[in-house]
Structures are given as structure tokens and as C-alpha cells.
Coordinates of C-alpha atoms in Angstrom, one line a residue:
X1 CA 136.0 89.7 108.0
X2 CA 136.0 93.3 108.0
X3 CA 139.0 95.2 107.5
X4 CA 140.9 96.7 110.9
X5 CA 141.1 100.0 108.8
X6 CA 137.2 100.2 108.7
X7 CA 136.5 99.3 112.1
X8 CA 139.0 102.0 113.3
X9 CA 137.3 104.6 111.4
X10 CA 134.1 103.0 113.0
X11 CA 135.1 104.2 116.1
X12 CA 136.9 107.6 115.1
X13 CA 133.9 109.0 113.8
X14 CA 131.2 107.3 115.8
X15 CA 129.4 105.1 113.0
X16 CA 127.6 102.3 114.4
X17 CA 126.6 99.1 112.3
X18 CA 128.3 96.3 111.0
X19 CA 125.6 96.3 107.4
X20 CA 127.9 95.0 104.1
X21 CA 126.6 98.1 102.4
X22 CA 127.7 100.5 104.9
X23 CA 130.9 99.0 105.4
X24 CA 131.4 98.8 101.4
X25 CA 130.6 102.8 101.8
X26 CA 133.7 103.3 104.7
X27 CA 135.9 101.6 102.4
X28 CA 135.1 103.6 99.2
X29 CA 135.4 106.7 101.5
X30 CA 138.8 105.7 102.9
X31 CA 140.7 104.4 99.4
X32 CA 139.2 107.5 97.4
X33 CA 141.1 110.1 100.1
X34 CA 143.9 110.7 99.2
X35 CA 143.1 111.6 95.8
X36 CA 141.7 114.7 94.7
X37 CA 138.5 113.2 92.8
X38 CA 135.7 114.3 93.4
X39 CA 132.8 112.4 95.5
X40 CA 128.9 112.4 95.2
X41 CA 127.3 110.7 98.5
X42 CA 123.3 109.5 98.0
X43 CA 121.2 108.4 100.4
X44 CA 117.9 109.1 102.1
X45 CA 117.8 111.8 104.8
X46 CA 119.0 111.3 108.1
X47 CA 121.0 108.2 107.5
X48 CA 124.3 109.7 108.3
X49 CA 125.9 111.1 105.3
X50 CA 127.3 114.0 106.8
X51 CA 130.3 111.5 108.6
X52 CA 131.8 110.2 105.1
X53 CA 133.3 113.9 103.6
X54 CA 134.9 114.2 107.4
X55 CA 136.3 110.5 106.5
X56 CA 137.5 111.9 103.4
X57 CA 139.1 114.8 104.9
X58 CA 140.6 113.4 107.7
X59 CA 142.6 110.2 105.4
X60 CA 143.4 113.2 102.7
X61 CA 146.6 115.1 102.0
X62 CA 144.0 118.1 103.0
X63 CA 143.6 116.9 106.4
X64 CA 145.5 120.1 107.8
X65 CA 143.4 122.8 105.5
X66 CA 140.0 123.5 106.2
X67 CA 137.0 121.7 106.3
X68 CA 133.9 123.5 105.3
X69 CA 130.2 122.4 105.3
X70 CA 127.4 124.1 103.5
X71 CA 124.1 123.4 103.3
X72 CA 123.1 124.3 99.9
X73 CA 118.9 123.7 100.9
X74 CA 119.3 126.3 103.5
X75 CA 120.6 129.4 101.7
X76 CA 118.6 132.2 99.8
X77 CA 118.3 131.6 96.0
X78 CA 119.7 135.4 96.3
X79 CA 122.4 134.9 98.1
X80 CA 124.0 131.8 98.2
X81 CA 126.5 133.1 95.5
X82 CA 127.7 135.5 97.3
X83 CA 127.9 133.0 100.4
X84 CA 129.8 130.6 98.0
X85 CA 132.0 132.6 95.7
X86 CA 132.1 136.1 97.9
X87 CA 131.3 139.5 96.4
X88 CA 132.4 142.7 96.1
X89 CA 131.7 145.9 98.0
X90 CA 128.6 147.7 96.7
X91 CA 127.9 144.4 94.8
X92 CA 123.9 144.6 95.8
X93 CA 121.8 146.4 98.1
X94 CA 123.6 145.5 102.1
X95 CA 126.5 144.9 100.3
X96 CA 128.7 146.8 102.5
X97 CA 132.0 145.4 102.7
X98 CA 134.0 143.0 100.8
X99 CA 133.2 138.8 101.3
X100 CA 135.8 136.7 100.4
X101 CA 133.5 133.4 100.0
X102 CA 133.6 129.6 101.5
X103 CA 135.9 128.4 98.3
X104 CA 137.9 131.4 99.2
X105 CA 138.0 130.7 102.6
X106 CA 138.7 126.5 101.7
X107 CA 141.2 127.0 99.8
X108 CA 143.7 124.3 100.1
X109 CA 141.1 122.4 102.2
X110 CA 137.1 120.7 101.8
X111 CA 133.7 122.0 101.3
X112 CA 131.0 119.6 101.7
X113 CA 128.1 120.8 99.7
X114 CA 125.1 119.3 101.9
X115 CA 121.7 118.4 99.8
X116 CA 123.6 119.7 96.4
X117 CA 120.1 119.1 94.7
X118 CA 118.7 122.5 95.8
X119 CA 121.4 124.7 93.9
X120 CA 120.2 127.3 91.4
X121 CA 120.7 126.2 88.0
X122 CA 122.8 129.9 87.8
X123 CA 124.7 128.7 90.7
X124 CA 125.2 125.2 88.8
X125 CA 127.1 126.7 86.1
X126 CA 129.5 128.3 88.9
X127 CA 130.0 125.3 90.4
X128 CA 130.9 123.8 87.4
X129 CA 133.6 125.8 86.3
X130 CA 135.2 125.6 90.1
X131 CA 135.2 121.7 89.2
X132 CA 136.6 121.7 85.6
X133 CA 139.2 125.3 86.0
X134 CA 139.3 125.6 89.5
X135 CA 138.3 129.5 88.7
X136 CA 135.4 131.4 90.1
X137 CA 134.3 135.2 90.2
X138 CA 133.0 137.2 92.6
X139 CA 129.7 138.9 92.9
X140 CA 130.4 142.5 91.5
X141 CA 133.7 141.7 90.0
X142 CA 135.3 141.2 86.8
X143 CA 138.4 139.3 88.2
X144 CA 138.9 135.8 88.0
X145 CA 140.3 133.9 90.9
X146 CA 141.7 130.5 91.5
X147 CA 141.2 127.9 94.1
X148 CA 142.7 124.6 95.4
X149 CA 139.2 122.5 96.8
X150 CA 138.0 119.3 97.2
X151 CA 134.6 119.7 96.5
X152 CA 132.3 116.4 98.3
X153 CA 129.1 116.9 97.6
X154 CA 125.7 115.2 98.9
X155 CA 122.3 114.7 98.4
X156 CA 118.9 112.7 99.0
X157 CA 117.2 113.5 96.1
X158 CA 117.3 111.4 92.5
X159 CA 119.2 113.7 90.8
X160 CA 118.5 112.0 87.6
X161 CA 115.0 112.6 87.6
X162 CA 116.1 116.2 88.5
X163 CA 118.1 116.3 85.2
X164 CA 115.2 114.9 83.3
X165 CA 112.8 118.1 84.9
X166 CA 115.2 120.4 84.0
X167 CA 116.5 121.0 87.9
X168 CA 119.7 119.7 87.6
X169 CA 122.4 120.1 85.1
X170 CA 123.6 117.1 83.2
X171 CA 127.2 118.2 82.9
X172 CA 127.6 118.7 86.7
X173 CA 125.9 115.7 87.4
X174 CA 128.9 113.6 85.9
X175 CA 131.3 116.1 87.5
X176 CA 130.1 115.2 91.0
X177 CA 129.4 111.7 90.6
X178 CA 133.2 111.0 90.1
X179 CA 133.7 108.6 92.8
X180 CA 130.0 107.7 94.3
X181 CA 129.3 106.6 97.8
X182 CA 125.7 105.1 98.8
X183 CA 124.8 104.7 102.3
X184 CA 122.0 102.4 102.5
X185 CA 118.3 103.5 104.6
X186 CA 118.4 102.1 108.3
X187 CA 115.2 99.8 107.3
X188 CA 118.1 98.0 104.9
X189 CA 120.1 97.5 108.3
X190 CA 118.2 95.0 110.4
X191 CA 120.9 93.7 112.3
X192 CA 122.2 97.3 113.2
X193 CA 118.8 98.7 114.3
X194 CA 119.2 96.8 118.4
X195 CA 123.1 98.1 117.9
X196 CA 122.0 101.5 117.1
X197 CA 119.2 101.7 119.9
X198 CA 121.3 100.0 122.9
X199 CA 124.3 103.0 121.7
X200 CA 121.9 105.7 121.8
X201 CA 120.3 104.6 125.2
X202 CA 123.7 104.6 126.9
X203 CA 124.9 108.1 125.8
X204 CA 121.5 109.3 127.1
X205 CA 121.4 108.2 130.4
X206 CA 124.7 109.2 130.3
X207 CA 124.0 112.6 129.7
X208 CA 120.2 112.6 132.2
X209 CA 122.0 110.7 134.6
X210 CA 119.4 108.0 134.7
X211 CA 119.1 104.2 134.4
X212 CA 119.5 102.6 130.9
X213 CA 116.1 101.6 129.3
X214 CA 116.2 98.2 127.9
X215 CA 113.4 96.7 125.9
X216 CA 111.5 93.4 125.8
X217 CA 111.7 91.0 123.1
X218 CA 108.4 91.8 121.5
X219 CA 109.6 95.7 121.3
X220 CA 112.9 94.6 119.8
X221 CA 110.8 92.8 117.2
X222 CA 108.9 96.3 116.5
X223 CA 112.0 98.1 116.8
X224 CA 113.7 96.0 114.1
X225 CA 110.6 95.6 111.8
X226 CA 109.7 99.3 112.0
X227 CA 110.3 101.3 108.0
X228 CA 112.1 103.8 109.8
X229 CA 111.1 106.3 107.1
X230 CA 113.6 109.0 109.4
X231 CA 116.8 106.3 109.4
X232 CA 119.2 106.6 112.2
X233 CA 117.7 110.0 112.9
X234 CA 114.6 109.5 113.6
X235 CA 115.6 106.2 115.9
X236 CA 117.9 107.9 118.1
X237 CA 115.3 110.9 118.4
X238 CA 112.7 108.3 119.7
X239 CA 115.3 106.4 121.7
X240 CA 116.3 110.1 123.7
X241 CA 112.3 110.6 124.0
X242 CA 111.5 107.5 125.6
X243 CA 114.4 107.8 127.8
X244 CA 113.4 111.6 129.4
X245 CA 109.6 110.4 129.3
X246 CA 109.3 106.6 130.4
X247 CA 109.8 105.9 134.3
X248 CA 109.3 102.5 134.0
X249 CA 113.2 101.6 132.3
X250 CA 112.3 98.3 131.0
X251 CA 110.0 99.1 127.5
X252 CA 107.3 96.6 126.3
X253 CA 105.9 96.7 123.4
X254 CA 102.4 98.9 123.8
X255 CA 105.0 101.5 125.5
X256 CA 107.0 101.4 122.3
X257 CA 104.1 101.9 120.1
X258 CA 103.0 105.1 121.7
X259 CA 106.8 106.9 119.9
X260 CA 106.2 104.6 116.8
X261 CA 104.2 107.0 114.2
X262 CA 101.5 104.9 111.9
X263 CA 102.9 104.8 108.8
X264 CA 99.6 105.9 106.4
X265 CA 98.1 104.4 103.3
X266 CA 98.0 106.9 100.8
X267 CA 95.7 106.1 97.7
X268 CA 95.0 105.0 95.0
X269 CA 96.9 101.9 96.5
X270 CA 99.2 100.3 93.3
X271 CA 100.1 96.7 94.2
X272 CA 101.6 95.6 91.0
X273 CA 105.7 96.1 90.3
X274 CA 105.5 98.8 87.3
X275 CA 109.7 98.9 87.7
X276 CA 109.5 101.4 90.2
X277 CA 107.9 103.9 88.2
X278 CA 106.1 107.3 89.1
X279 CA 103.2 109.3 88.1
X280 CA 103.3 112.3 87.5
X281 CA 99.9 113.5 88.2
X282 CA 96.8 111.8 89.6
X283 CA 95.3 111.9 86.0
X284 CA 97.5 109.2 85.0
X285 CA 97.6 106.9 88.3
X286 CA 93.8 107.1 87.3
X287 CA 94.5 105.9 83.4
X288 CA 96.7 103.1 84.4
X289 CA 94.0 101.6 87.2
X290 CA 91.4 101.7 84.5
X291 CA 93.8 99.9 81.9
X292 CA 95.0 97.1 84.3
X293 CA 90.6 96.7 84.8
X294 CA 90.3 96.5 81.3
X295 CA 92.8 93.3 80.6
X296 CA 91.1 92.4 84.3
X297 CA 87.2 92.7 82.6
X298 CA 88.5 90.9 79.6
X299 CA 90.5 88.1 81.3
X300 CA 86.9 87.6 83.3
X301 CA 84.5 87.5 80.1
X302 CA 86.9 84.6 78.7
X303 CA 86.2 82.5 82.0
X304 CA 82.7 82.9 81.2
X305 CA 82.9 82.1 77.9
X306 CA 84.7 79.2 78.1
X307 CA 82.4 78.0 81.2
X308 CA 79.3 78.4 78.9
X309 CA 81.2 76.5 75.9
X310 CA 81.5 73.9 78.7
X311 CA 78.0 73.7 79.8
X312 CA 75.8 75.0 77.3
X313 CA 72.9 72.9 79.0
X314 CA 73.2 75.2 82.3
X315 CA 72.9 78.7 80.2
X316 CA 70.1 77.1 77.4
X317 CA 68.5 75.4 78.8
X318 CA 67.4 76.4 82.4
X319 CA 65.0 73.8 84.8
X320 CA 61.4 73.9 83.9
X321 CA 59.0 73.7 86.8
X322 CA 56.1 71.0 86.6
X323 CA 52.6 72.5 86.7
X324 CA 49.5 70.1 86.6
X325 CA 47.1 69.6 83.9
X326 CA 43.9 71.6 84.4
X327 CA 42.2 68.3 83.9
X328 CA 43.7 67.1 87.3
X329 CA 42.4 69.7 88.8
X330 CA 39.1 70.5 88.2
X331 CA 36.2 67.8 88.0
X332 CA 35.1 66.6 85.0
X333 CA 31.7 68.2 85.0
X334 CA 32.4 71.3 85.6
X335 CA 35.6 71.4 82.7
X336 CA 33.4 73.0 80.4
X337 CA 32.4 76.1 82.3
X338 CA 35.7 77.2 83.2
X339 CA 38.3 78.7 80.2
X340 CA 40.8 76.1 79.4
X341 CA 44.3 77.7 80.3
X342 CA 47.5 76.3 79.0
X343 CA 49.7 76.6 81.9
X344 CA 51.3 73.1 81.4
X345 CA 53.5 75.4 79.0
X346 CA 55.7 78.0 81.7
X347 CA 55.5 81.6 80.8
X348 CA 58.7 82.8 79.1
X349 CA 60.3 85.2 82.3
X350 CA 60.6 88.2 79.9
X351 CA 62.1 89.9 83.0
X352 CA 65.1 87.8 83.1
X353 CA 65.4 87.9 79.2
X354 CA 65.8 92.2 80.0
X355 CA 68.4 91.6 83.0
X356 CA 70.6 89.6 80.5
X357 CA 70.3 92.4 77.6
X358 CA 70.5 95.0 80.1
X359 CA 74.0 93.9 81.2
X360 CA 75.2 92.9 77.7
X361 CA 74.1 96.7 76.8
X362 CA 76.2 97.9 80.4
X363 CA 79.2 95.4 79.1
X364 CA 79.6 97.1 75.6
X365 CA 78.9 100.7 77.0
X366 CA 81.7 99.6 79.6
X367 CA 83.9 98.4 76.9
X368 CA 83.4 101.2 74.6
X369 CA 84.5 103.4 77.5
X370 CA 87.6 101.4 78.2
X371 CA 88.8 101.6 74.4
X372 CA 88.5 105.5 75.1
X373 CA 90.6 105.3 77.9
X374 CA 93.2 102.5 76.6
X375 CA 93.5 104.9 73.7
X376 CA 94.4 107.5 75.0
X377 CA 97.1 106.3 77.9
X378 CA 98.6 104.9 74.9
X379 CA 98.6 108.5 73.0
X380 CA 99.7 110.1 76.7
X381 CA 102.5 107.5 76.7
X382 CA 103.8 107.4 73.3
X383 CA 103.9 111.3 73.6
X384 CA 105.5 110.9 76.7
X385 CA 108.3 108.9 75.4
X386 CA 108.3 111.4 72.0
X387 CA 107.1 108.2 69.8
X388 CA 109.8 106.1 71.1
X389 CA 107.4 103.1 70.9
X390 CA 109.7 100.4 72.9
X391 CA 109.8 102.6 76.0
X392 CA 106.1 103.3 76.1
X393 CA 105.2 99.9 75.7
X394 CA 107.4 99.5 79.1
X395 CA 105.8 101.9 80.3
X396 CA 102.3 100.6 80.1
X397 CA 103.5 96.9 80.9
X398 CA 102.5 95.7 77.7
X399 CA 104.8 94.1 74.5
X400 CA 106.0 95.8 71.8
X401 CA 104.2 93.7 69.3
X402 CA 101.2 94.4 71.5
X403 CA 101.6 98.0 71.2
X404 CA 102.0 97.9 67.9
X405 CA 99.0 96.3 67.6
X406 CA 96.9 98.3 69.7
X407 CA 98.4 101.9 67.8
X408 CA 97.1 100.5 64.7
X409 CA 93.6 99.4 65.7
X410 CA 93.0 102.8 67.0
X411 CA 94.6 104.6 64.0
X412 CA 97.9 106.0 66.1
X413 CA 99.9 105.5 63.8
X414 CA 100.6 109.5 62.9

């Protein structure tokens, strides 16, 4: 049963959904309050992120202070420190008066540091010393100044793999992450999807002063099977469109279709489960199809092998058709002034005999071309991983022993 506390906070803030995952999130939010740790919230865009720092601050000791959100994404490269930490007079070119700075201006309250992904690595290392000191500098000055902040900070980007390029710093990473809050992607939410739609309907016919649309039972199907690659954004967006557009205020399902955006194949499709992995660059999505068809061509060529171990009288020796004797054909008198042809013996089919040499010729081209290739996505990934054999062998879905193999039958080992 879910907790009184969480179902008041439900309603405070306007959070629709009874998902385990998202009431896990509520209850994170509320016990990690009144402490001053600090809080990393993940999460795909527009799932509603943006409500659990003003949880945080509202059930805090900082409640009274102020509450300040930034989005980091939208800000100049050039100026977000001075947006951030403030600057001095004359610091840069428009300059022209002093700026005291959000963590000036927050202190003794919250920032919320919207899509923290996007900072400057420059404006990382600022960040960080405001987390571990509490102490930041101005732009232009020498003097260092202190501030009281809770610092909640979000993002929908992995922010390892942003460590891993070089985007993100490590240190601030763990600084952040603290306390971290996921809030799962609306397509995780089945049961909350109707909830969601029937909420958004009411406010807007609320607010157009028109009848509530309502939707047949095949549309609610859609609604709820739907990706929802937006989240809760995207479905109330749809929701206020159908609402202004659609006279008719009972939905079906070809009227829903018409808001529903086709979700596109991109390729090259991959249907196996590599772990989740990505590619970096088409090259490689292109190295790994043609090492899947490789094990694929060799799989096939045991099948035949093992068929024509099976039935060697099917491959050997093929049906010979029955000609007649010339004698049976041609009158006795007459045998000796036609030439006596053999054709009781059938002509050797010296085109089938190049078909079958022709493909086994194709087969060992093909194979020699695949060695090529399975040699070098093994180089790629073994210098990938910097020689670290056991993670490029999961890398390539292959065993270690395999690997091992495979680097020293094509002379790797170096």
C-alpha cells in the first residue's frame, strides 16, 4: 500500500501515476530532504523531472530560501559562468555593472541545475569546488566567496559514457550522484498512461470550455501500447491537440492515429541482444553484421556437410536416364550404313561439374574475405579495449578461450 506521505505529495505537486518505480522515486525525494546531500535525478526527457528538486525543497530545512532553476543546455558556453558565479564590472566586453550570480543569489536556498550534462568542462571544475568548499570566484575577480546551496542537479543523458568521451568529469560525477533518483520513461508506466490522458483531458476542457473527449477501447489499447518516445510530455501535448482539433468528443482509434507519429526503422536493423551496446560509427555496425554472417555461413556449410555424410548416394551418385540401344532403333539392314554411337553411356554434364567448382571457388573467395574482416574487428576491438582481451571478447559476443584462439591463428598476438 503506498504510503499517505507519497500520495500527499502526489497531489501537492500534481504527479499523476501510481508506477512502483515512480513512487520508489517520491519516496527517495522526500527522506533525502532534510539533509543537505546532494541529489542527481536521470531520466529520459520530458518525463517530469523538473517536480522532484521542488519536492526536495519544499520537505527541506531550505524551504523558506530560495529556489532557483537553471537550465545549464540553454546558456552560452561564454557566459554561463558569469550567469552562475556572477562577475565583476569591466570583467568582458558588455560587462557593465557588477552581477552577483544564481549561487549568490541562492544562498541559503536550491539551484536545480536542469540537463547538468551540457556544462563546460571549465565550468565543471567551478562547480566542483562549490560542492566540495562551498567557495566560488567571480568572473574578473580575485576574491573568493562562500555560499550555503543545495545543489540538485539533473540530466537525460548517460553521463558515464560522457565521462568515458571526455565530456564529463569523473570527480563531479560522484559529487552529484550522492543520493540518485530515477524516474522511469512513461512507456515503463502502462497502467498510468489512461490516468495521465483522462487528467490532461479534464484540465483542457477546463481551460477551452468544451466537452471532455473520451476514447474507445481500441484507442485506449493504442494509447497504452504507444513507445511514447516524448513521455508524459509528448502525451499531454497530443491529448491538448486532439482536444482544440477533434469535434467529434468520443476518439476511435483511426482518429487517434492521425496525432500518433510512426515510429521509423532506422538501419542496419540489429536484432540480436549485444548487452545494450553502441557503435560508434557505421564502420563498425558494418564489421559486426559481417562477423555474425560468418559464424551464420559456417553454421550452414556444417548442415551440408553432415547432410551429404548422410546421403552420399544423393550427391555421388545422381539418377541416370535410360536411352535405347541403337540396335532397337534402327533396322537390322540398314545398321551398317549408319555410324554406331554409344549413347547407352550419358554424356558427363561438364556444365554442372563448372557450377559446382564455380561456387566452391565463390565459397573460398567468400571465406577468405570474411577472415579479412573477422581479423580485423578483432584488432579494432582488442585496440578498443587497449588489449584487455576479456572485454573485447564481450564485446564481439565470443569466449575468451575463443578469442584467444582466434588472436593466435591470425598472428595478434603483438
Amino acid at each position: 500500500m503506498v504510503k499517505a506521505e507519497i500520495q500527499q505529495v502526489k497531489l501537492r505537486f500534481g504527479i499523476i501515476g501510481n508506477n512502483e518505480a515512480l513512487n520508489r522515486a517520491i519516496d527517495i525525494a522526500i527522506q533525502v530532504a532534510p539533509t543537505d546531500l546532494s541529489v542527481l535525478i536521470t531520466g529520459e526527457s520530458g518525463v517530469g523531472k523538473e517536480s522532484f528538486p521542488q519536492i526536495i525543497h519544499q520537505y527541506s530545512r531550505r524551504k523558506h530560501g530560495q529556489y532557483i532553476a537553471v537550465n545549464c543546455g540553454a546558456i552560452p558556453e561564454g557566459t554561463i559562468d558569469s550567469e552562475l558565479f556572477g562577475h565583476e564590472k569591466g570583467a568582458f566586453t558588455g560587462a557593465i555593472g557588477e552581477r552577483k550570480g544564481y549561487f549568490g543569489e541562492a544562498d541559503g536556498g536550491t539551484i536545480f541545475l536542469d540537463e547538468v550534462g551540457e556544462l563546460p568542462l571549465s565550468t565543471q571544475a567551478r562547480l566542483l569546488r562549490v560542492l566540495e568548499t562551498g567557495e566560488f570566484i567571480k568572473v574578473g575577480s580575485s576574491r573568493v566567496q562562500k555560499t550555503d546551496v543545495r545543489i540538485v542537479a539533473a540530466t537525460n543523458v548517460n553521463l558515464m559514457q560522457a565521462i568515458h568521451d571526455g565530456k564529463f568529469r569523473e570527480d563531479l560525477y560522484y559529487r552529484l550522484n550522492t543520493v540518485p533518483i530515477f524516474v522511469p520513461p512513461l512507456r515503463e508506466r502502462h497502467n498510468d498512461i489512461l490516468l495521465l490522458f483522462r487528467k490532461f483531458a479534464s484540465d483542457f476542457a477546463e481551460k477551452y470550455r468544451m466537452p471532455v473527449i473520451q476514447l474507445t477501447e481500441d484507442a485506449k489499447n493504442a494509447l497504452v501500447n504507444y513507445p511514447w518516445p516524448g513521455n508524459v510530455r509528448q502525451l499531454k501535448n497530443i491529448t491538448e491537440q486532439i482536444s482544440i482539433i477533434e469535434t467529434n468528443r468520443e476518439i476511435t482509434l483511426p482518429m487517434l492515429e492521425n496525432y500518433l507519429p510512426v515510429q521509423q526503422q532506422f538501419l542496419p536493423a540489429y536484432a540480436g541482444d549485444r548487452n545494450n551496446k553502441t557503435f560508434e560509427s557505421e564502420r563498425e555496425i558494418l564489421y559486426q553484421v559481417l562477423f555474425d554472417m560468418r559464424h551464420d555461413i559456417t553454421e550452414l556449410k556444417k548442415l551440408v556437410h553432415n547432410i551429404m555424410a548422410e546421403n552420399p548416394q544423393t550427391i555421388s551418385s545422381p539418377a541416370v536416364p535410360y536411352y535405347p540401344k541403337t540396335t532397337d532403333l534402327v533396322p537390322a539392314n540398314t545398321e551398317s550404313s549408319i555410324p554406331k554411337i554409344n549413347i547407352a553411356t550419358p554424356v558427363q554434364n561438364s556444365k554442372e561439374e563448372e557450377d559446382i567448382q564455380d561456387t566452391e571457388e565463390y565459397v573460398e573467395e567468400e571465406n577468405l574475405s570474411l577472415d579479412d574482416l573477422e581479423k580485423e574487428m578483432i584488432r579494432k576491438a582488442l585496440e578498443k579495449h587497449n588489449g584487455k582481451r576479456k572485454n573485447a571478447a564481450k564485446d564481439l559476443n565470443i569466449s575468451e578461450r575463443t578469442l584467444y584462439r582466434k588472436i593466435k591463428e591470425y598472428g595478434l598476438q603483438d
